[in-house]
Amino acid sequence: MEQYFSEHLLEWYETAKRDLPWRRHRDPYYIWISEIMLQQTRVDTVIPYFHRFIERFPTITDLALAPEEDVLKCWEGLGYYSRARNLQAAAQQVVELHGGQVPSDKAAVSALKGVGPYTAGAILSIAFGQPEPAVDGNVMRVLSRYFLLEDDIMKPATRVRMETLAARLIPEGRAADFNQALMELGALVCTPKSPSCRACPVMEHCQGRLAGVETQLPVKTKAKKPRPEFRLTALVEGTGAEEGRVLVRQRAATGLLARMWELPHVPAVEDQPGEGGGLPDGPAMDRLAAALAAEGTPARPLGPYMEAEHTFSHIHWNLRVFRFQQAEACDASTGLMAAEASAAYEAAGGDNAGGSAERAGAGAAGTAPQPVTRWITREDMAELAFPNVFLRILNQYFDEKEEGEL
DNA sequence: AATACGGGGCA
DNA sequence: TGCCCAGTATT
């Protein structure tokens, strides 16, 4: 039954395999880049990023020497941005330790940043033909159905067991094709919702199918729902020297969306997770104005602009966006000087969660650290990496501004 | 073992 | 609109 599986799967792969950019060469660098991009990400999404990435960073050395912001910009919109940071750190490892060549040694490959058990197996087998298993979600789904395995695939121990099984199934000298065939079957035929069993090369001996339980496999504990977060967001239009520009800030070096750029935003409410974003516009804008002043950019509220939502795996953001106009040091709407507004905001328990400082502020001791900020035009967006939600807001704003709708 | 970490596709 | 998908690092 096992030999049948491997032979028929390989035969099917010969004719069914997709023509993918990283399958056109055997370049270990291309295989590596593609495998990192494919973590948690669909093939169709990855393809344009892959082309852009290898055009911008043709060799490992190019990647190692590039400014980090360039790498992040190239990854913009792809998500899980630590992958990009780890990838560049790993490229530097490869240059320093392995002369710029992807190592073919298992321990060395596994030691690269961002390379875990799956990616190590994929690189070793696909790029170097070594008989290592490469067990991802597709593979676990296929194996759990074919062998009717009811272990919870969310448990790490299950992946280890699947690796043992997958390793045994690799035909002599065929690791590269076999591992890709396994994943290709999961992606094209043995799909999560309604598998195309009639098109499956190994249907005859599929234990899950024979038992009529294929759609109930693999067994998998459900993920928790993302917790909602309500945030007030400021779209501050520059005046005077900054006329025609919008204020953006850079996020902290670690954590969510590390080092990416965003519009300033603060929690709508503190310590009331169930309360939602029900704060009336007036108080909401006052709160935002105080936060902006505290960050060194006093501004006058113009009114509500739009709402936006963004879902991460663990957080659901509800953003209420307000327009502001850059003010002088004395905030006309509150009558407070910037420093007083700042103090008032701090006293009220304000924070700039996620936007905290990358460098200490230039102010006197006791001043809260200031985030790095910039006044940008639409053209400046080409060099700064933004999460999708802010890309949407900024593009809509600049579009409407251009059309004279604002 | 549990949690942090994006974004897209589908019914 | 709501649910599904799922590798690596960190703790």
Tab-separated table of C-alpha atoms (C1' of nucleotides) in Angstrom:
chain	number	residue	atom	x	y	z
A	1	MET	CA	0.000	0.000	0.000
A	2	GLU	CA	2.877	2.362	0.729
A	3	GLN	CA	4.776	1.502	-2.424
A	4	TYR	CA	1.594	1.868	-4.441
A	5	PHE	CA	1.108	5.319	-2.961
A	6	SER	CA	4.585	6.611	-3.785
A	7	GLU	CA	4.708	5.187	-7.301
A	8	HIS	CA	1.290	6.402	-8.386
A	9	LEU	CA	1.844	9.790	-6.816
A	10	LEU	CA	5.119	10.288	-8.697
A	11	GLU	CA	3.549	9.196	-11.957
A	12	TRP	CA	0.683	11.634	-11.483
A	13	TYR	CA	3.069	14.475	-10.645
A	14	GLU	CA	4.873	14.126	-13.972
A	15	THR	CA	1.802	15.306	-15.848
A	16	ALA	CA	-0.038	17.338	-13.216
A	17	LYS	CA	2.710	19.526	-11.816
A	18	ARG	CA	2.258	23.254	-12.226
A	19	ASP	CA	4.772	25.402	-14.034
A	20	LEU	CA	5.898	27.608	-11.139
A	21	PRO	CA	8.690	30.200	-11.314
A	22	TRP	CA	10.859	28.479	-8.693
A	23	ARG	CA	10.474	25.129	-10.454
A	24	ARG	CA	12.187	26.429	-13.562
A	25	HIS	CA	15.626	26.278	-11.951
A	26	ARG	CA	17.353	24.182	-9.383
A	27	ASP	CA	18.900	27.277	-7.767
A	28	PRO	CA	18.915	26.689	-3.990
A	29	TYR	CA	18.478	30.457	-3.451
A	30	TYR	CA	15.243	30.454	-5.456
A	31	ILE	CA	13.999	27.341	-3.673
A	32	TRP	CA	14.764	28.931	-0.320
A	33	ILE	CA	13.058	32.261	-1.102
A	34	SER	CA	9.992	30.514	-2.456
A	35	GLU	CA	9.687	28.222	0.559
A	36	ILE	CA	9.868	31.116	3.020
A	37	MET	CA	7.268	33.043	1.022
A	38	LEU	CA	5.035	29.973	0.804
A	39	GLN	CA	4.857	29.621	4.584
A	40	GLN	CA	1.208	30.349	5.444
A	41	THR	CA	0.739	31.823	1.998
A	42	ARG	CA	-0.890	30.601	-1.221
A	43	VAL	CA	1.008	29.998	-4.438
A	44	ASP	CA	-1.008	32.566	-6.415
A	45	THR	CA	-0.228	35.239	-3.852
A	46	VAL	CA	3.471	34.419	-3.780
A	47	ILE	CA	4.198	34.396	-7.532
A	48	PRO	CA	4.332	38.175	-8.152
A	49	TYR	CA	6.299	38.707	-4.924
A	50	PHE	CA	8.776	36.029	-5.938
A	51	HIS	CA	9.446	37.683	-9.305
A	52	ARG	CA	9.878	41.115	-7.751
A	53	PHE	CA	12.082	39.780	-4.981
A	54	ILE	CA	14.610	37.947	-7.154
A	55	GLU	CA	14.689	40.873	-9.564
A	56	ARG	CA	15.467	43.263	-6.704
A	57	PHE	CA	17.801	40.824	-4.873
A	58	PRO	CA	19.269	38.550	-7.588
A	59	THR	CA	21.804	36.899	-5.301
A	60	ILE	CA	22.170	36.056	-1.636
A	61	THR	CA	24.859	38.701	-1.347
A	62	ASP	CA	22.536	41.355	-2.778
A	63	LEU	CA	20.002	40.398	-0.136
A	64	ALA	CA	22.560	40.363	2.653
A	65	LEU	CA	23.862	43.838	1.791
A	66	ALA	CA	20.516	45.559	1.105
A	67	PRO	CA	19.020	48.110	3.506
A	68	GLU	CA	16.482	46.338	5.686
A	69	GLU	CA	13.760	48.785	4.690
A	70	ASP	CA	14.181	47.731	1.056
A	71	VAL	CA	13.607	44.101	2.008
A	72	LEU	CA	10.561	45.052	4.071
A	73	LYS	CA	9.176	47.158	1.217
A	74	CYS	CA	9.575	44.202	-1.113
A	75	TRP	CA	7.592	42.106	1.384
A	76	GLU	CA	4.860	44.743	1.821
A	77	GLY	CA	1.422	43.118	1.740
A	78	LEU	CA	2.703	39.562	2.048
A	79	GLY	CA	2.296	39.419	5.837
A	80	TYR	CA	4.258	37.765	8.644
A	81	TYR	CA	6.994	40.337	8.228
A	82	SER	CA	9.419	38.586	10.570
A	83	ARG	CA	9.894	36.220	7.649
A	84	ALA	CA	11.512	39.078	5.718
A	85	ARG	CA	13.712	40.114	8.617
A	86	ASN	CA	14.768	36.536	9.292
A	87	LEU	CA	15.402	35.949	5.609
A	88	GLN	CA	17.842	38.811	5.400
A	89	ALA	CA	19.548	37.796	8.650
A	90	ALA	CA	19.874	34.293	7.237
A	91	ALA	CA	21.334	35.659	3.994
A	92	GLN	CA	23.978	37.388	6.092
A	93	GLN	CA	24.604	34.090	7.889
A	94	VAL	CA	25.070	32.373	4.535
A	95	VAL	CA	27.517	35.014	3.303
A	96	GLU	CA	29.573	34.961	6.478
A	97	LEU	CA	29.545	31.254	7.214
A	98	HIS	CA	29.092	29.561	3.850
A	99	GLY	CA	30.710	31.812	1.257
A	100	GLY	CA	27.378	32.996	-0.114
A	101	GLN	CA	26.196	29.502	-1.059
A	102	VAL	CA	23.125	27.914	0.561
A	103	PRO	CA	24.538	25.080	2.676
A	104	SER	CA	23.469	21.521	1.849
A	105	ASP	CA	24.198	20.211	5.311
A	106	LYS	CA	21.124	19.526	7.411
A	107	ALA	CA	22.400	21.122	10.604
A	108	ALA	CA	23.601	24.221	8.744
A	109	VAL	CA	20.316	24.668	6.861
A	110	SER	CA	18.275	24.211	10.036
A	111	ALA	CA	20.421	26.823	11.776
A	112	LEU	CA	19.320	29.542	9.342
A	113	LYS	CA	16.900	32.118	10.767
A	114	GLY	CA	13.330	31.431	9.760
A	115	VAL	CA	14.076	27.865	8.672
A	116	GLY	CA	12.174	25.304	10.723
A	117	PRO	CA	11.623	21.580	10.188
A	118	TYR	CA	9.375	21.984	7.142
A	119	THR	CA	11.528	24.511	5.286
A	120	ALA	CA	14.743	22.654	6.060
A	121	GLY	CA	13.260	19.481	4.591
A	122	ALA	CA	11.980	21.348	1.551
A	123	ILE	CA	15.359	22.962	0.813
A	124	LEU	CA	17.356	19.784	1.403
A	125	SER	CA	15.090	17.623	-0.724
A	126	ILE	CA	14.080	20.007	-3.523
A	127	ALA	CA	17.383	21.845	-3.960
A	128	PHE	CA	19.795	19.049	-3.060
A	129	GLY	CA	17.850	15.830	-3.579
A	130	GLN	CA	18.375	14.627	-0.041
A	131	PRO	CA	15.840	12.108	1.336
A	132	GLU	CA	14.402	14.449	3.982
A	133	PRO	CA	10.663	14.782	4.630
A	134	ALA	CA	8.996	18.179	4.098
A	135	VAL	CA	5.766	18.047	6.052
A	136	ASP	CA	3.469	21.043	5.722
A	137	GLY	CA	-0.306	21.365	6.083
A	138	ASN	CA	-0.942	19.886	2.650
A	139	VAL	CA	1.146	16.835	3.430
A	140	MET	CA	-0.510	16.269	6.786
A	141	ARG	CA	-3.924	16.455	5.152
A	142	VAL	CA	-2.988	13.954	2.443
A	143	LEU	CA	-1.328	11.511	4.824
A	144	SER	CA	-4.069	11.745	7.444
A	145	ARG	CA	-6.638	10.856	4.795
A	146	TYR	CA	-4.723	8.180	2.920
A	147	PHE	CA	-3.623	6.373	6.074
A	148	LEU	CA	-6.688	7.391	8.112
A	149	LEU	CA	-4.673	8.971	10.880
A	150	GLU	CA	-6.791	10.729	13.476
A	151	ASP	CA	-4.080	12.540	15.394
A	152	ASP	CA	-4.709	16.249	15.909
A	153	ILE	CA	-2.458	17.967	13.358
A	154	MET	CA	-2.249	21.064	15.561
A	155	LYS	CA	-0.106	19.087	18.016
A	156	PRO	CA	3.657	19.221	17.403
A	157	ALA	CA	3.933	15.512	18.161
A	158	THR	CA	1.680	14.756	15.193
A	159	ARG	CA	3.990	16.556	12.799
A	160	VAL	CA	6.916	14.530	14.088
A	161	ARG	CA	5.009	11.290	13.518
A	162	MET	CA	4.050	12.417	10.018
A	163	GLU	CA	7.698	13.184	9.253
A	164	THR	CA	8.687	9.669	10.178
A	165	LEU	CA	6.001	8.289	7.895
A	166	ALA	CA	6.782	10.712	5.051
A	167	ALA	CA	10.485	9.854	5.206
A	168	ARG	CA	9.685	6.168	4.795
A	169	LEU	CA	7.587	6.886	1.708
A	170	ILE	CA	10.341	8.654	-0.270
A	171	PRO	CA	11.424	6.422	-3.171
A	172	GLU	CA	15.148	5.999	-3.667
A	173	GLY	CA	16.631	9.066	-5.358
A	174	ARG	CA	13.237	10.738	-5.831
A	175	ALA	CA	12.998	12.997	-2.778
A	176	ALA	CA	12.647	16.270	-4.718
A	177	ASP	CA	9.794	15.109	-6.916
A	178	PHE	CA	8.101	13.040	-4.250
A	179	ASN	CA	7.912	15.818	-1.666
A	180	GLN	CA	6.628	18.281	-4.232
A	181	ALA	CA	4.154	15.699	-5.518
A	182	LEU	CA	2.766	15.215	-2.022
A	183	MET	CA	2.231	18.948	-1.585
A	184	GLU	CA	0.892	19.329	-5.120
A	185	LEU	CA	-1.706	16.643	-4.479
A	186	GLY	CA	-2.817	18.438	-1.341
A	187	ALA	CA	-3.030	21.753	-3.170
A	188	LEU	CA	-4.783	20.559	-6.335
A	189	VAL	CA	-6.711	17.370	-5.526
A	190	CYS	CA	-6.809	16.472	-1.850
A	191	THR	CA	-8.136	19.917	-0.922
A	192	PRO	CA	-9.489	20.887	2.514
A	193	LYS	CA	-13.191	21.338	1.746
A	194	SER	CA	-14.268	19.125	-1.143
A	195	PRO	CA	-11.434	16.891	-2.335
A	196	SER	CA	-11.545	15.744	-5.970
A	197	CYS	CA	-11.215	12.072	-5.170
A	198	ARG	CA	-12.195	11.040	-8.707
A	199	ALA	CA	-9.067	12.783	-9.970
A	200	CYS	CA	-6.839	11.309	-7.286
A	201	PRO	CA	-4.066	8.946	-8.394
A	202	VAL	CA	-4.161	7.014	-5.109
A	203	MET	CA	-7.900	6.930	-4.416
A	204	GLU	CA	-8.089	3.125	-4.668
A	205	HIS	CA	-6.200	2.573	-1.421
A	206	CYS	CA	-7.104	5.759	0.394
A	207	GLN	CA	-8.232	4.562	3.811
A	208	GLY	CA	-10.069	7.764	4.638
A	209	ARG	CA	-12.012	7.597	1.389
A	210	LEU	CA	-12.755	3.864	1.787
A	211	ALA	CA	-14.127	4.582	5.249
A	212	GLY	CA	-16.108	7.527	3.900
A	213	VAL	CA	-14.529	9.985	6.334
A	214	GLU	CA	-12.172	11.872	4.001
A	215	THR	CA	-13.883	15.214	4.524
A	216	GLN	CA	-13.647	14.867	8.297
A	217	LEU	CA	-9.870	14.583	8.107
A	218	PRO	CA	-7.486	15.841	9.196
A	219	VAL	CA	-8.547	16.173	12.822
A	220	LYS	CA	-7.677	19.698	13.884
A	221	THR	CA	-8.456	21.818	16.928
A	222	LYS	CA	-10.081	25.089	15.956
A	223	ALA	CA	-8.200	28.340	16.303
A	224	LYS	CA	-9.422	30.938	18.758
A	225	LYS	CA	-11.292	33.952	17.454
A	226	PRO	CA	-9.222	37.120	17.181
A	227	ARG	CA	-9.909	39.550	20.023
A	228	PRO	CA	-11.439	42.847	18.905
A	229	GLU	CA	-9.532	46.102	19.330
A	230	PHE	CA	-11.049	49.528	18.738
A	231	ARG	CA	-8.623	52.222	17.753
A	232	LEU	CA	-8.803	55.912	16.872
A	233	THR	CA	-6.690	56.793	13.875
A	234	ALA	CA	-5.446	60.193	12.734
A	235	LEU	CA	-5.012	61.364	9.174
A	236	VAL	CA	-3.132	64.601	9.772
A	237	GLU	CA	-2.786	66.957	6.819
A	238	GLY	CA	0.307	69.111	6.864
A	239	THR	CA	0.239	72.901	6.713
A	240	GLY	CA	2.835	75.479	5.789
A	241	ALA	CA	6.059	73.724	4.849
A	242	GLU	CA	4.253	70.353	5.041
A	243	GLU	CA	1.321	71.393	2.847
A	244	GLY	CA	0.045	68.464	0.766
A	245	ARG	CA	1.672	65.882	3.026
A	246	VAL	CA	0.323	63.418	5.586
A	247	LEU	CA	1.814	62.429	8.924
A	248	VAL	CA	2.991	58.833	9.316
A	249	ARG	CA	5.035	57.131	12.013
A	250	GLN	CA	7.224	54.051	12.216
A	251	ARG	CA	6.312	51.166	14.468
A	252	ALA	CA	8.580	49.646	17.096
A	253	ALA	CA	11.434	47.344	16.097
A	254	THR	CA	9.766	44.285	17.598
A	255	GLY	CA	6.268	42.869	17.879
A	256	LEU	CA	3.280	43.310	15.617
A	257	LEU	CA	4.140	44.805	12.200
A	258	ALA	CA	7.650	45.544	13.411
A	259	ARG	CA	9.311	48.580	11.821
A	260	MET	CA	6.486	49.178	9.386
A	261	TRP	CA	4.911	52.586	8.827
A	262	GLU	CA	1.390	53.550	9.808
A	263	LEU	CA	-1.011	56.370	10.571
A	264	PRO	CA	-0.926	57.383	14.249
A	265	HIS	CA	-3.582	55.584	16.293
A	266	VAL	CA	-4.540	55.070	19.938
A	267	PRO	CA	-6.947	52.766	21.784
A	268	ALA	CA	-10.528	54.063	21.679
A	269	VAL	CA	-11.059	52.985	25.253
A	270	GLU	CA	-8.900	51.529	27.981
A	271	ASP	CA	-9.735	48.545	30.121
A	272	GLN	CA	-13.157	48.141	28.569
A	273	PRO	CA	-12.714	45.457	25.969
A	274	GLY	CA	-16.463	44.944	25.685
A	275	GLU	CA	-17.255	48.607	25.379
A	276	GLY	CA	-16.361	48.832	21.716
A	277	GLY	CA	-15.635	52.003	19.825
A	278	GLY	CA	-18.797	53.747	20.873
A	279	LEU	CA	-17.010	56.911	21.939
A	280	PRO	CA	-18.786	59.928	20.319
A	281	ASP	CA	-16.819	61.758	17.626
A	282	GLY	CA	-16.070	64.818	19.754
A	283	PRO	CA	-14.428	63.084	22.715
A	284	ALA	CA	-12.738	60.651	20.314
A	285	MET	CA	-11.125	63.485	18.396
A	286	ASP	CA	-10.110	65.226	21.630
A	287	ARG	CA	-8.453	62.061	22.789
A	288	LEU	CA	-6.619	61.685	19.492
A	289	ALA	CA	-5.603	65.348	19.485
A	290	ALA	CA	-4.095	64.954	22.932
A	291	ALA	CA	-2.182	61.881	21.800
A	292	LEU	CA	-0.882	63.659	18.722
A	293	ALA	CA	0.286	66.598	20.804
A	294	ALA	CA	1.971	64.191	23.194
A	295	GLU	CA	3.847	62.741	20.267
A	296	GLY	CA	5.010	66.197	19.235
A	297	THR	CA	2.519	66.953	16.474
A	298	PRO	CA	-0.288	69.219	17.697
A	299	ALA	CA	-3.257	69.136	15.336
A	300	ARG	CA	-6.775	70.486	14.974
A	301	PRO	CA	-9.657	68.031	14.336
A	302	LEU	CA	-11.494	68.436	11.017
A	303	GLY	CA	-13.985	65.584	11.447
A	304	PRO	CA	-14.553	61.865	10.882
A	305	TYR	CA	-13.185	60.503	7.597
A	306	MET	CA	-13.781	56.737	7.309
A	307	GLU	CA	-13.751	53.410	9.110
A	308	ALA	CA	-11.528	50.475	8.347
A	309	GLU	CA	-11.127	46.931	9.613
A	310	HIS	CA	-8.170	44.632	9.627
A	311	THR	CA	-7.921	41.068	10.876
A	312	PHE	CA	-4.688	39.518	12.081
A	313	SER	CA	-4.584	35.921	13.268
A	314	HIS	CA	-5.050	37.004	16.883
A	315	ILE	CA	-6.445	40.566	16.766
A	316	HIS	CA	-9.292	42.223	14.928
A	317	TRP	CA	-8.770	45.959	14.475
A	318	ASN	CA	-11.675	48.341	14.100
A	319	LEU	CA	-10.207	51.672	13.047
A	320	ARG	CA	-12.123	54.966	13.118
A	321	VAL	CA	-10.173	57.440	11.033
A	322	PHE	CA	-10.426	61.189	11.663
A	323	ARG	CA	-8.977	64.008	9.616
A	324	PHE	CA	-6.801	66.572	11.338
A	325	GLN	CA	-4.938	69.659	10.297
A	326	GLN	CA	-1.417	70.271	11.520
A	327	ALA	CA	-1.439	73.085	14.102
A	328	GLU	CA	1.178	75.368	15.576
A	329	ALA	CA	2.566	74.630	19.020
A	330	CYS	CA	-0.587	76.108	20.600
A	331	ASP	CA	-3.532	73.834	19.873
A	332	ALA	CA	-6.416	76.059	18.843
A	333	SER	CA	-9.135	73.520	19.635
A	334	THR	CA	-8.178	72.900	23.246
A	335	GLY	CA	-6.246	76.041	24.012
A	336	LEU	CA	-3.507	73.868	25.454
A	337	MET	CA	0.119	74.237	24.636
A	338	ALA	CA	1.574	71.027	23.249
A	339	ALA	CA	3.442	70.240	26.438
A	340	GLU	CA	0.329	70.727	28.548
A	341	ALA	CA	-1.751	68.578	26.233
A	342	SER	CA	0.907	65.943	26.428
A	343	ALA	CA	0.931	66.006	30.205
A	344	ALA	CA	-2.858	65.902	30.300
A	345	TYR	CA	-2.862	62.910	27.992
A	346	GLU	CA	-0.238	61.022	29.988
A	347	ALA	CA	-2.132	61.749	33.190
A	348	ALA	CA	-5.261	60.326	31.585
A	349	GLY	CA	-3.394	57.070	31.031
A	350	GLY	CA	-2.821	57.538	27.317
A	351	ASP	CA	-0.549	55.332	25.311
A	352	ASN	CA	0.570	54.992	21.763
A	353	ALA	CA	0.516	51.210	21.768
A	354	GLY	CA	2.471	49.772	18.918
A	355	GLY	CA	3.859	53.100	17.927
A	356	SER	CA	6.309	53.404	20.716
A	357	ALA	CA	9.704	54.799	20.204
A	358	GLU	CA	12.449	53.498	18.025
A	359	ARG	CA	14.749	56.154	19.381
A	360	ALA	CA	14.550	58.241	22.502
A	361	GLY	CA	13.059	61.664	22.056
A	362	ALA	CA	15.425	64.598	21.897
A	363	GLY	CA	13.635	66.263	24.791
A	364	ALA	CA	14.638	66.590	28.401
A	365	ALA	CA	14.725	63.686	30.822
A	366	GLY	CA	11.230	62.552	31.770
A	367	THR	CA	9.808	63.198	28.307
A	368	ALA	CA	8.054	60.161	26.856
A	369	PRO	CA	10.021	58.577	24.008
A	370	GLN	CA	8.830	59.830	20.635
A	371	PRO	CA	8.120	57.614	17.638
A	372	VAL	CA	9.919	58.361	14.389
A	373	THR	CA	7.561	60.362	12.183
A	374	ARG	CA	7.540	61.682	8.616
A	375	TRP	CA	5.387	63.915	6.468
A	376	ILE	CA	4.782	62.092	3.196
A	377	THR	CA	3.245	62.513	-0.233
A	378	ARG	CA	1.772	59.638	-2.221
A	379	GLU	CA	5.085	59.335	-4.046
A	380	ASP	CA	6.934	58.812	-0.762
A	381	MET	CA	4.873	55.684	-0.151
A	382	ALA	CA	7.055	53.913	-2.716
A	383	GLU	CA	9.917	53.733	-0.250
A	384	LEU	CA	8.041	53.023	2.984
A	385	ALA	CA	6.466	49.678	3.892
A	386	PHE	CA	2.878	49.897	5.132
A	387	PRO	CA	0.513	47.166	6.355
A	388	ASN	CA	-2.392	46.671	3.952
A	389	VAL	CA	-4.966	48.421	6.105
A	390	PHE	CA	-3.011	51.696	6.061
A	391	LEU	CA	-2.246	51.268	2.374
A	392	ARG	CA	-5.992	51.174	1.741
A	393	ILE	CA	-6.681	54.267	3.822
A	394	LEU	CA	-3.812	56.287	2.383
A	395	ASN	CA	-4.575	55.339	-1.212
A	396	GLN	CA	-8.242	56.257	-0.797
A	397	TYR	CA	-7.258	59.561	0.773
A	398	PHE	CA	-4.773	60.511	-1.952
A	399	ASP	CA	-7.244	59.382	-4.636
A	400	GLU	CA	-9.993	61.584	-3.235
A	401	LYS	CA	-7.603	64.466	-2.736
A	402	GLU	CA	-6.536	64.200	-6.366
A	403	GLU	CA	-10.136	64.114	-7.523
A	404	GLY	CA	-10.835	67.214	-5.471
A	405	GLU	CA	-13.408	65.402	-3.329
A	406	LEU	CA	-11.891	66.569	-0.079
B	1	DA	C1'	2.261	23.368	25.358
B	2	DA	C1'	0.555	27.878	24.321
B	3	DT	C1'	0.877	32.226	22.092
B	4	DA	C1'	2.473	35.808	18.682
B	5	DC	C1'	2.661	36.798	14.054
B	6	DG	C1'	-0.721	38.784	8.166
B	7	DG	C1'	-3.364	38.357	4.658
B	8	DG	C1'	-6.363	36.127	1.263
B	9	DG	C1'	-10.019	32.833	-0.440
B	10	DC	C1'	-14.443	30.861	-0.250
B	11	DA	C1'	-19.507	29.794	0.702
C	1	DT	C1'	-20.086	38.375	6.703
C	2	DG	C1'	-17.957	34.501	8.946
C	3	DC	C1'	-15.035	30.649	8.695
C	4	DC	C1'	-10.834	28.305	6.939
C	5	DC	C1'	-5.882	28.076	5.923
C	6	DA	C1'	-1.206	26.905	8.841
C	7	DG	C1'	5.284	27.392	9.662
C	8	DT	C1'	8.514	29.550	12.923
C	9	DA	C1'	9.992	31.884	17.067
C	10	DT	C1'	9.355	32.736	21.672
C	11	DT	C1'	8.107	31.833	26.267
